[in-house]
Tab-separated table of C-alpha atoms in Angstrom:
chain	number	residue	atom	x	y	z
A	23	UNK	CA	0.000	0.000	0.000
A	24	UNK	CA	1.279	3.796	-0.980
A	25	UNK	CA	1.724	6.120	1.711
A	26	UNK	CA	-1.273	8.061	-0.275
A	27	UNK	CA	-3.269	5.162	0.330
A	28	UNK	CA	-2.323	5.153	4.004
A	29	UNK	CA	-3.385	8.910	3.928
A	30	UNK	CA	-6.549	8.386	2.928
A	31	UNK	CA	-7.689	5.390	5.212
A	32	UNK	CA	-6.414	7.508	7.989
A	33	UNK	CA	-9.509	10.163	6.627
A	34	UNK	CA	-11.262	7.448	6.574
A	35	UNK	CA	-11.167	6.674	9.908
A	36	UNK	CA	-11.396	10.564	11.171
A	37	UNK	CA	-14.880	10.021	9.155
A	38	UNK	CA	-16.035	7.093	10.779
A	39	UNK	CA	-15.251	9.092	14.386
A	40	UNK	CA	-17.364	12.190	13.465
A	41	UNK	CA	-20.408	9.628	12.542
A	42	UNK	CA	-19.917	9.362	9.128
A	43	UNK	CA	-21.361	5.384	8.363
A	44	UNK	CA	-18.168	3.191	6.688
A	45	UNK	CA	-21.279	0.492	5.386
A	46	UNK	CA	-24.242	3.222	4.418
A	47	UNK	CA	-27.417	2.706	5.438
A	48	UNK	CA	-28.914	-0.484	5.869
A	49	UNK	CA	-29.266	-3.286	3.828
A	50	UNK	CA	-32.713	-4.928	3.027
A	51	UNK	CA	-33.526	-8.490	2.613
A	52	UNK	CA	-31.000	-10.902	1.439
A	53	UNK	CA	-32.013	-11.849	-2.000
A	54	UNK	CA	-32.394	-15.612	-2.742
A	55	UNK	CA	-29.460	-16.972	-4.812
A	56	UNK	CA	-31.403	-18.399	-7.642
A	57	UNK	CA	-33.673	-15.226	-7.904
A	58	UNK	CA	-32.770	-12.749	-10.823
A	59	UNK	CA	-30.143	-10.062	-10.152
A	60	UNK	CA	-26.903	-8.243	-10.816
A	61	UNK	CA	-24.344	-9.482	-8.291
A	62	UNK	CA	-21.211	-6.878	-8.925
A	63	UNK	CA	-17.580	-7.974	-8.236
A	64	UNK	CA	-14.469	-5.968	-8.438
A	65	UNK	CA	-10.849	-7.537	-9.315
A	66	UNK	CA	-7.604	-6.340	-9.101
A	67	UNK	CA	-5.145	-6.490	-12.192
A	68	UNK	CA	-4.929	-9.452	-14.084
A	69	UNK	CA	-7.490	-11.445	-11.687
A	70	UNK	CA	-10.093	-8.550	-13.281
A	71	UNK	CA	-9.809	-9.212	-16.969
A	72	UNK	CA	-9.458	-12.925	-16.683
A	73	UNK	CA	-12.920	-12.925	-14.312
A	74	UNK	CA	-15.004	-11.868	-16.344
A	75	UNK	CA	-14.605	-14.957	-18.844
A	76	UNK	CA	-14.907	-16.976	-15.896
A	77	UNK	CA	-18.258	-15.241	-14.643
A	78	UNK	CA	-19.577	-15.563	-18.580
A	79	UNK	CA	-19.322	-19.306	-17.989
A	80	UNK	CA	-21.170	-18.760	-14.754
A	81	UNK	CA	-24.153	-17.282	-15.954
A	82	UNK	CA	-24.666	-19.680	-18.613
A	83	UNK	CA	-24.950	-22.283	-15.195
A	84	UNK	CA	-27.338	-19.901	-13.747
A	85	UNK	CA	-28.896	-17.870	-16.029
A	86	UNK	CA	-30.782	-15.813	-13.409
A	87	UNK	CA	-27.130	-13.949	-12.303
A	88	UNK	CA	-25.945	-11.502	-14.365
A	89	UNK	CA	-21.982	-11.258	-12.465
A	90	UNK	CA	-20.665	-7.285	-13.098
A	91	UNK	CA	-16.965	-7.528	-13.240
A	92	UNK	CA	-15.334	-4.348	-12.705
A	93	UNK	CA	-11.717	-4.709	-13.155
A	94	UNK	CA	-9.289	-2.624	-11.029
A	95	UNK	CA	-5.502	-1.571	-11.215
A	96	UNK	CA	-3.247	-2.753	-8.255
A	97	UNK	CA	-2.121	0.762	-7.831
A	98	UNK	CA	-5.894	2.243	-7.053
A	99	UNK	CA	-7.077	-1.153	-5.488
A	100	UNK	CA	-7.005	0.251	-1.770
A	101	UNK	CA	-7.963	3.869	-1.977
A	102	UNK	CA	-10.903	3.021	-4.277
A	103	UNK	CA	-11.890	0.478	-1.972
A	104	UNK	CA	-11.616	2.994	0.944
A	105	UNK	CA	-13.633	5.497	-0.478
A	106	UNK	CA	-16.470	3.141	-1.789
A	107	UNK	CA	-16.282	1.657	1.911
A	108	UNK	CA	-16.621	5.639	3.102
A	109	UNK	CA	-19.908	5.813	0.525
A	110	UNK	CA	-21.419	2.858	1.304
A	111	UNK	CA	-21.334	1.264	-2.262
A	112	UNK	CA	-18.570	-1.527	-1.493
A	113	UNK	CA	-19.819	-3.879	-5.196
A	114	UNK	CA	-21.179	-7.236	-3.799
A	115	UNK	CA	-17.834	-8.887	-3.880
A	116	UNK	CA	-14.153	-7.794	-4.091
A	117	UNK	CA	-10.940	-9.328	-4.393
A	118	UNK	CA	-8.698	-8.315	-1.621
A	119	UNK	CA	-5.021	-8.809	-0.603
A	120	UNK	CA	-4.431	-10.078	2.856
A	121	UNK	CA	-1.938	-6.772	3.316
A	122	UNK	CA	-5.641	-4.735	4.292
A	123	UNK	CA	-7.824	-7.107	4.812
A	124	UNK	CA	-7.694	-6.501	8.629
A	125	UNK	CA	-8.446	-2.620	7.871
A	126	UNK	CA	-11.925	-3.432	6.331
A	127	UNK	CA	-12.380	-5.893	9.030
A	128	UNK	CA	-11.757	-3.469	11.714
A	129	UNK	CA	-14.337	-0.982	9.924
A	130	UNK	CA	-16.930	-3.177	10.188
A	131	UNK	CA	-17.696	-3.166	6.325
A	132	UNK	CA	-16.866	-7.093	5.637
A	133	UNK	CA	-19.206	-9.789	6.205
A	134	UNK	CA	-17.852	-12.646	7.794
A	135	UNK	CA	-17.581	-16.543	6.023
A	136	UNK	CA	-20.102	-18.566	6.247
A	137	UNK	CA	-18.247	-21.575	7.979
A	138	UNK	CA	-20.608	-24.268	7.144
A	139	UNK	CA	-20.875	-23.695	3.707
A	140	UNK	CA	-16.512	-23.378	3.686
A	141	UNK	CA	-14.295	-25.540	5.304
A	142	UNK	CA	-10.930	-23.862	5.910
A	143	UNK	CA	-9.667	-27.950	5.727
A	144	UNK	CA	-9.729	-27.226	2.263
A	145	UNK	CA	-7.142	-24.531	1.807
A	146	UNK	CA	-3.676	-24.094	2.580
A	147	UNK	CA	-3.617	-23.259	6.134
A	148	UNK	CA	-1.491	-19.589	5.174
A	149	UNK	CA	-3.922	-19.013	2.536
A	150	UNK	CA	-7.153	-19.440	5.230
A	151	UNK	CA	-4.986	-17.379	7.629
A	152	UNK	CA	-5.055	-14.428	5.416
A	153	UNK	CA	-8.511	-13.864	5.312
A	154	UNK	CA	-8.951	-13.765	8.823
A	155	UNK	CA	-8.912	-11.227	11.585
A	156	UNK	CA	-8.958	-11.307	15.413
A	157	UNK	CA	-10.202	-15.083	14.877
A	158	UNK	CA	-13.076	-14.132	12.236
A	159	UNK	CA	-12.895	-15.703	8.709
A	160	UNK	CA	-13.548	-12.717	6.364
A	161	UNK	CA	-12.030	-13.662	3.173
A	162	UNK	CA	-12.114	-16.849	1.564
A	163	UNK	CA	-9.088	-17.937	-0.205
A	164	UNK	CA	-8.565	-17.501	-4.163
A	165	UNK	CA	-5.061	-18.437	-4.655
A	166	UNK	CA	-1.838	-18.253	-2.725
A	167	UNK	CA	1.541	-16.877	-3.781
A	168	UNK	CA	4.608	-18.239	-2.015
A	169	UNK	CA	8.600	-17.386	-2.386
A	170	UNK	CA	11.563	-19.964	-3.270
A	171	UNK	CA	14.734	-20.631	-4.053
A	172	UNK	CA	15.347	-19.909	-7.835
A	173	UNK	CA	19.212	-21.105	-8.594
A	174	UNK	CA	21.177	-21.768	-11.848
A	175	UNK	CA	22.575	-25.059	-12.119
A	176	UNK	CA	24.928	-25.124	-14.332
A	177	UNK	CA	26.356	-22.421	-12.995
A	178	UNK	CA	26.436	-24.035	-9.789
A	179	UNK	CA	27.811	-27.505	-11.388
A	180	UNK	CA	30.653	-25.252	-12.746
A	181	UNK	CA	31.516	-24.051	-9.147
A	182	UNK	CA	31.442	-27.307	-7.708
A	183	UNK	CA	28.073	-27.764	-6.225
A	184	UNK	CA	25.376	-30.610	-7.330
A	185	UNK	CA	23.005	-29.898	-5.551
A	186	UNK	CA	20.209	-26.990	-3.736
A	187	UNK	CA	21.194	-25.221	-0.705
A	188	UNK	CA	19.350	-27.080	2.458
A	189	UNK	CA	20.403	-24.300	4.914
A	190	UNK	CA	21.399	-20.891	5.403
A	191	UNK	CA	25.489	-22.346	5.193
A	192	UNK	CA	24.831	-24.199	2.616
A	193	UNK	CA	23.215	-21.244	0.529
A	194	UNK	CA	25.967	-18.917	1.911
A	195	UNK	CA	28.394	-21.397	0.670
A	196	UNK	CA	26.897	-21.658	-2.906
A	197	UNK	CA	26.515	-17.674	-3.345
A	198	UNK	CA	30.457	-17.601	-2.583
A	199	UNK	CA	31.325	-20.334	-4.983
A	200	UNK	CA	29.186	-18.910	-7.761
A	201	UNK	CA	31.146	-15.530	-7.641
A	202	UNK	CA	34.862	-16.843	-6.980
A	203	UNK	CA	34.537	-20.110	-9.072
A	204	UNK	CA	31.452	-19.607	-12.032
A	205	UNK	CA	32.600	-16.034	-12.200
A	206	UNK	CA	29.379	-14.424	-11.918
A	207	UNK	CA	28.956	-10.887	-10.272
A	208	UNK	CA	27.008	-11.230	-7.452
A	209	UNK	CA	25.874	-14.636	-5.360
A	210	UNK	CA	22.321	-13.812	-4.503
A	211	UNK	CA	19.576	-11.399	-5.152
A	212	UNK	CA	17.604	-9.575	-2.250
A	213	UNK	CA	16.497	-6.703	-2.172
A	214	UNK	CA	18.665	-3.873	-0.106
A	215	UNK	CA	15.957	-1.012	0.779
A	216	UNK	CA	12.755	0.417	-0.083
A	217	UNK	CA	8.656	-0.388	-0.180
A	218	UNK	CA	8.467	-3.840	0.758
A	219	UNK	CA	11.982	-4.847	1.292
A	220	UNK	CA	10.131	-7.089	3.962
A	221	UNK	CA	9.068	-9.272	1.408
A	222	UNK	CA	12.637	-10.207	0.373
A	223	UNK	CA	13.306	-10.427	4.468
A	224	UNK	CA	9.847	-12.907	5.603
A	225	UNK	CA	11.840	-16.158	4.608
A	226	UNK	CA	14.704	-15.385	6.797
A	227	UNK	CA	12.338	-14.054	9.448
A	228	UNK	CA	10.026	-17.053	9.517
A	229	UNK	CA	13.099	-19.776	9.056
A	230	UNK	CA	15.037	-18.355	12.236
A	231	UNK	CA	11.754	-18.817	14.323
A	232	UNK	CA	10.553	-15.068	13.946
A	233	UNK	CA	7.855	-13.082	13.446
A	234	UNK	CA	6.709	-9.372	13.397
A	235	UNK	CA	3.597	-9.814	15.849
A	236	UNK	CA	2.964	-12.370	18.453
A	237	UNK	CA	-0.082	-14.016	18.867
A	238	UNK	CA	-1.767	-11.395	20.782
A	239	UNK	CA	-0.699	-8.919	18.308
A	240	UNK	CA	3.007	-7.457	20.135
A	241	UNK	CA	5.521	-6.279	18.492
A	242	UNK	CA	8.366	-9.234	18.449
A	243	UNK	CA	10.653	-7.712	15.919
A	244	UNK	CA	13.744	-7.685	17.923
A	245	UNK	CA	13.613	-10.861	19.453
A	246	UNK	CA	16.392	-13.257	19.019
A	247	UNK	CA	15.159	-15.215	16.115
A	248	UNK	CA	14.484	-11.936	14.441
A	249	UNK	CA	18.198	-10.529	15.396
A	250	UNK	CA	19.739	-13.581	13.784
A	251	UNK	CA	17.562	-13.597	10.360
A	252	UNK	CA	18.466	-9.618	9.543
A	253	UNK	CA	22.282	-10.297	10.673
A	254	UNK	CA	22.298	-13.415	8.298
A	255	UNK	CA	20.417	-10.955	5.420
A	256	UNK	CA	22.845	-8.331	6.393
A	257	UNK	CA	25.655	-10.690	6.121
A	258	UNK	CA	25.191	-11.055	2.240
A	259	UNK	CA	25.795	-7.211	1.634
A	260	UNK	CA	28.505	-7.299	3.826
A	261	UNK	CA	30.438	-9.580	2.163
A	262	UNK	CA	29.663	-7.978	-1.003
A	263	UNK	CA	27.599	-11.155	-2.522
A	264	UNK	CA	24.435	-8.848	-3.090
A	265	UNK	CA	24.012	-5.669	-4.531
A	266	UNK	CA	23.186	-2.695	-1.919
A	267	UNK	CA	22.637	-0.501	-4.781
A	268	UNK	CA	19.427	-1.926	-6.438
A	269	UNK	CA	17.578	0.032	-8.305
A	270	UNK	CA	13.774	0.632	-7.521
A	271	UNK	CA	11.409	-2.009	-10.013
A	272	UNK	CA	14.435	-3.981	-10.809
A	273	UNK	CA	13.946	-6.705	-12.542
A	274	UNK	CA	15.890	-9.694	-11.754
A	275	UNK	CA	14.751	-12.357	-14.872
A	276	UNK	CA	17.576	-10.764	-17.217
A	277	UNK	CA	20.129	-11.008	-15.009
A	278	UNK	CA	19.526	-14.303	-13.614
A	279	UNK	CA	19.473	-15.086	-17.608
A	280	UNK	CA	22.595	-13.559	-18.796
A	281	UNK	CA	24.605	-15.018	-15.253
A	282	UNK	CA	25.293	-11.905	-13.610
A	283	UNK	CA	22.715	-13.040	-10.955
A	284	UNK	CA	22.734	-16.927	-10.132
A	285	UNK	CA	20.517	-17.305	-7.082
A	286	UNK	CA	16.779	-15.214	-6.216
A	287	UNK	CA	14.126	-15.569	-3.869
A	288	UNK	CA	10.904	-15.782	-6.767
A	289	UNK	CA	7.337	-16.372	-7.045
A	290	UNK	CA	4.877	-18.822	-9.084
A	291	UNK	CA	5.377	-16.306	-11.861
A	292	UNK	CA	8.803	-16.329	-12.374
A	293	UNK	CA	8.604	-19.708	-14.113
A	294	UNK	CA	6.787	-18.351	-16.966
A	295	UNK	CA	8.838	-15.509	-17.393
A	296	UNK	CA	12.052	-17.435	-17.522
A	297	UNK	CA	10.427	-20.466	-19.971
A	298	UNK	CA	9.171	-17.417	-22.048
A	299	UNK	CA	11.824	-14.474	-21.797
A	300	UNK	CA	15.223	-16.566	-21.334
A	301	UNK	CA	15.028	-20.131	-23.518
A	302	UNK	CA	18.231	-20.071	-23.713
A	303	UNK	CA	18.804	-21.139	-20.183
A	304	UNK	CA	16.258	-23.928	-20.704
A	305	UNK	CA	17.197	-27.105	-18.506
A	306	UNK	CA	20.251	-24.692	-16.904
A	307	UNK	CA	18.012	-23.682	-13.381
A	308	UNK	CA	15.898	-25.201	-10.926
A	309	UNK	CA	13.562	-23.875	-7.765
A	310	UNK	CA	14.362	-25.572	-4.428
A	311	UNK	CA	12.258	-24.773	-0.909
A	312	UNK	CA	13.591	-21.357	1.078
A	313	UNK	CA	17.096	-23.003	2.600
A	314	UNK	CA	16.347	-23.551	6.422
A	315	UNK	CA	17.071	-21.393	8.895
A	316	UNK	CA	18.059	-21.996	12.679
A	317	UNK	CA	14.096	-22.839	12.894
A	318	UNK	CA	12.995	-25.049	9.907
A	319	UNK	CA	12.398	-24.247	5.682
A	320	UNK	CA	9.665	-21.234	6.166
A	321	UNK	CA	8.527	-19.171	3.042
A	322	UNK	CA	5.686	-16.234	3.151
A	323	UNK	CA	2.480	-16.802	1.761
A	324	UNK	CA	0.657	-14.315	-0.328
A	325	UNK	CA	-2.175	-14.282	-2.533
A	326	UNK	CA	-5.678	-12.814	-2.870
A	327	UNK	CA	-9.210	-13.700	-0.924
A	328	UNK	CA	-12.763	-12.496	-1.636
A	329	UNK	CA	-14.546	-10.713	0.680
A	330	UNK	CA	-18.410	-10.102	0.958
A	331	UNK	CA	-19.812	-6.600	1.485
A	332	UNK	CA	-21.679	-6.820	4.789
A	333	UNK	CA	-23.818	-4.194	3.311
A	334	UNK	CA	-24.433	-6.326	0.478
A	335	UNK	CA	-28.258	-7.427	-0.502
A	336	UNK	CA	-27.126	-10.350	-2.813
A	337	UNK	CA	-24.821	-11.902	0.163
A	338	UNK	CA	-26.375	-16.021	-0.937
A	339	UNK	CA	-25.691	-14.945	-4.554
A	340	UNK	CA	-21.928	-13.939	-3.273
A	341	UNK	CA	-21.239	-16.907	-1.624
A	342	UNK	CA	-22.285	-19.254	-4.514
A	343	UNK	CA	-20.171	-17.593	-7.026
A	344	UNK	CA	-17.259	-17.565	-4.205
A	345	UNK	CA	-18.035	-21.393	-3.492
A	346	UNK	CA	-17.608	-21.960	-7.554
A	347	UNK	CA	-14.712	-20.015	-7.896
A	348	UNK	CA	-12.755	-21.671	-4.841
A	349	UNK	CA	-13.995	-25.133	-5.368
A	350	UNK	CA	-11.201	-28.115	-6.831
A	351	UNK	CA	-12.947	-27.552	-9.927
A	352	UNK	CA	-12.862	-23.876	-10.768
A	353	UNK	CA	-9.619	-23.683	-8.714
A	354	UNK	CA	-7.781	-25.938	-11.240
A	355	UNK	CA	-9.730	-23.916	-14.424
A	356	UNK	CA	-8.397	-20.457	-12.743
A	357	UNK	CA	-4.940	-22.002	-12.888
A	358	UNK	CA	-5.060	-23.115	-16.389
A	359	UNK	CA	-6.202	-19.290	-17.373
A	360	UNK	CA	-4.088	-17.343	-15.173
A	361	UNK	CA	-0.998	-19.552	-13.930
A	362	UNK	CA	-2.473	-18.080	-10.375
A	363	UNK	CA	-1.882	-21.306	-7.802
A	364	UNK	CA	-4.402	-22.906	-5.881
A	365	UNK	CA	-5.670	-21.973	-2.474
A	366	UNK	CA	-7.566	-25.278	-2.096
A	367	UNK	CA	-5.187	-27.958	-2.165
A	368	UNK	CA	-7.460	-30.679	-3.949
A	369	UNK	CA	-6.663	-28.591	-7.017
A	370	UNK	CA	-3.320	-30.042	-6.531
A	371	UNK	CA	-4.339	-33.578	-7.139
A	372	UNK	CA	-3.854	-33.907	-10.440
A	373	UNK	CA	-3.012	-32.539	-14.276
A	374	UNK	CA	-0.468	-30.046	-14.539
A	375	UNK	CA	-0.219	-28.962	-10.992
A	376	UNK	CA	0.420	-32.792	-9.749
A	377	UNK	CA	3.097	-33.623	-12.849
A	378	UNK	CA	5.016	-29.984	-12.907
A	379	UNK	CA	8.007	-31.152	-10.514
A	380	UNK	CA	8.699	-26.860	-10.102
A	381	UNK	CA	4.830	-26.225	-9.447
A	382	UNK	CA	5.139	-29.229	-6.634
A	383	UNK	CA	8.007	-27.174	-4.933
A	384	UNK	CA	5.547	-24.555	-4.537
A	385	UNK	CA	2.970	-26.543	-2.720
A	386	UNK	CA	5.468	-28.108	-0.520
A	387	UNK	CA	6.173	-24.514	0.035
A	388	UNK	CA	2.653	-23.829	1.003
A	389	UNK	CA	2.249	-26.359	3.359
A	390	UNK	CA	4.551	-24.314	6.233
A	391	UNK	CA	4.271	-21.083	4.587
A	392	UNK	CA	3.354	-18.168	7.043
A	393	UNK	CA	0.880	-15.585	6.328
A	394	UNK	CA	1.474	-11.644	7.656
A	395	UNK	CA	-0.183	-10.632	10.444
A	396	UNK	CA	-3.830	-9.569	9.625
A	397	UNK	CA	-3.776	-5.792	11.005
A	398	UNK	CA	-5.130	-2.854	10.131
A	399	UNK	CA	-1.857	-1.274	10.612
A	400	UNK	CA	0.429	-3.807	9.150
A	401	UNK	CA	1.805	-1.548	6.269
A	402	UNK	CA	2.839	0.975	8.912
A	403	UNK	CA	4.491	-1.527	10.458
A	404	UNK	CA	6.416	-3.243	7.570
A	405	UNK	CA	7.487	0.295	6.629
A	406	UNK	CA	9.420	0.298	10.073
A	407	UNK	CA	11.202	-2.846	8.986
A	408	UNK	CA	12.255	-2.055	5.744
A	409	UNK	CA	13.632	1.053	7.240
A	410	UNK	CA	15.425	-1.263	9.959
A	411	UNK	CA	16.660	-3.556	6.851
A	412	UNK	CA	18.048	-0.634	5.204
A	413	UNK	CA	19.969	0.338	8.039
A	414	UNK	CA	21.670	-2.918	8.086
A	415	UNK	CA	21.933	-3.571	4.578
A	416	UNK	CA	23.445	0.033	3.990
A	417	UNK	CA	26.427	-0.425	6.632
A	418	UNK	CA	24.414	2.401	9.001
A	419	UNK	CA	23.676	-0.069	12.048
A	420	UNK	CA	23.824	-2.801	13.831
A	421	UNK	CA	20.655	-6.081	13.361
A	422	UNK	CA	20.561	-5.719	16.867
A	423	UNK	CA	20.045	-1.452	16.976
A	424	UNK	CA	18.190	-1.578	14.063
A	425	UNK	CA	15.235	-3.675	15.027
A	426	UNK	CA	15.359	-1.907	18.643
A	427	UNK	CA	14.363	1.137	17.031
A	428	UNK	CA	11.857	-0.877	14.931
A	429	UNK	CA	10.300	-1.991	17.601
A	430	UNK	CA	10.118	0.981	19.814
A	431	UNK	CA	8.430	2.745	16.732
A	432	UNK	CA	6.159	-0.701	16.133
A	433	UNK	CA	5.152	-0.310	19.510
A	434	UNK	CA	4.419	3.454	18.934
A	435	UNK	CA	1.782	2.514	15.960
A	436	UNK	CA	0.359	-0.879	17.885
A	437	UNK	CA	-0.359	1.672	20.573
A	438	UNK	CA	-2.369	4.367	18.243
């Protein structure tokens, strides 16, 4: 989220104190699911063009449901969402990142799961985590977005190494052999400073045993585990194996294609974009699980949910178009169109997502991934900590100084 963004849900909540309603006035009668209506959806990015093929197939099923898709750029997602949640016209159903889910929730504008007709068994326990707040399911899972280990291996055959890193040595190992024996210029890529360096930081964070909230919603970030993950991120700039000087929307496919870059922490996506932009490094590179930290092999876990407007009048409608988009079936058909993985792990079971040996990485992935904490102020907060990183990163301070003033300013927002 933009610190414009942040601006404006902070005037969204000075409205909501002088009496101004965040869900307009109230809803009437919940219109049966079968009955005729217009049951509008907004989707972010990609998701938004590719749903509206999917709901044209859905109305066909149930021809009494004309589905609105209203499809909305990343970079306008929250503040539109904000001010339709500030007018009372939130559509029926929107797609929303777990990064603000907790802000809706905490307005009061989100309608919570129906339980019995969703059975969090069926997802990816990261993915159902997302979509919850203070112990209410909000969102339901629509896919899940996870981080490994992408690594060139030929490049690492030619510095002596067979095999994926298990650990944090091992991987520390490897990025030093790449650069003194395969010549390339730097061992690993991860990101130095700026929005969301966090990202980048989460597998280290989670592997040493970390966290950036506790379960009662503290601030944790200097804790042990956490002083050990940024010293062994630090470490990597230190020793000159990653570049402090990246530059802001870098893109690391090119370089990870022409050598200069043998080792990144990537997403489902990545795949594609390597088969498609770099063939000529076809059979040369591999993904492997997040190397293991003092604590065990633990990746972050992104992805999307969808919400219901608790203002909505078409909330049965909602939840039968959410039940056939997050069912095995349509789970495995919204793969096939958007590469997007599976929330609901039956999707898994076979086709392409059971015989893809890199795909099955990612579900491995999954199954111990960690999910951020679902807070209304969690941007706030990872802003502290990519400030922290860049302290370390940049030579200005200690792991151990920098996350004390993290957390004393963590503390500071917790508190607001």
């Amino acid at each position: 989220m933009s610190r414009t963004a942040r601006t404006v849900s902070a005037a969204l909540t000075v409205a909501l104190a002088l009496g101004v309603s965040a869900c307009g006035g109230p809803g009437g009668d919940d219109v049966a699911a079968d009955a005729k209506q217009t049951l509008t959806v907004w989707a972010m990015g990609a998701e938004g063009e590719k749903l509206a093929e999917v709901a044209g197939v859905y109305e066909k099923a149930n021809p009494n449901v004309t589905v609105k898709v209203t499809p909305v750029g990343w970079d306008v997602a929250h503040q539109k969402l904000v001010s339709a949640a500030a007018a009372g016209t939130l559509p029926d159903v929107a797609q929303m990142g777990g990064s603000y889910l907790g802000e809706f929730a905490e307005l009061g504008v989100l309608e919570p799961v129906d339980t019995k007709e969703f059975d969090k068994n069926d997802f990816f326990p990261a993915g159902w985590n997302q979509g919850e707040a203070d112990g209410t399911a909000y969102g339901v899972p629509w896919y899940v977005d996870t981080r490994v280990l992408y690594y060139r291996t030929d490049l690492a055959k030619k510095a002596g190494v067979t095999g994926a890193p298990a650990d944090w040595r091992e991987m520390r190992a490897l990025a030093a052999a790449y650069q003194e024996k395969a010549g390339t210029e730097w061992g690993l890529s991860i990101q130095p400073s700026g929005l969301d360096t966090v990202q980048n930081f989460y597998p280290f964070l989670y592997s040493a045993g970390g966290a950036l909230l506790d379960d009662a919603g503290e601030p944790v970030v200097d804790s042990p585990e956490a002083v050990s993950a940024l010293k062994e991120y630090g470490s990597y700039f230190e020793k000159g194996l990653s570049n402090k000087s990246v530059q802001p929307g870098y893109d690391v496919v090119k370089d990870f294609g022409n050598g200069r870059v043998p080792m990144f922490f990537g997403g489902p996506w990545h795949v594609t974009l390597l088969n498609e932009g770099q063939p000529q490094i076809k059979g040369k590179w591999a993904v492997a699980p997040v190397p293991a930290g003092p604590s065990s092999s633990v990746s972050m876990a992104g992805g999307s949910s969808l919400v219901v407007s608790k203002d909505s009048e078409h909330k049965a409608a909602a939840t039968a178009f959410i039940e056939y988009l997050t069912n095995a079936e349509g789970q495995a058909d919204w793969y096939e169109r958007t590469k997007d993985l599976p929330a609901n792990t039956a999707a898994w079971d076979s086709g392409q997502l059971a015989d893809d040996a890199n795909l099955q990485v990612f579900r491995k992935q999954m199954d111990t991934a960690k999910a951020s904490p679902s807070t209304a102020r969690l941007t706030e907060i990872t802003d502290k900590v990519d400030q922290a990183i860049a302290r370390v990163t940049q030579g200005k301070a200690s792991a151990e100084d920098a996350l004390k003033t993290a957390q004393s300013e963590i503390e500071a927002v917790v508190k607001q």
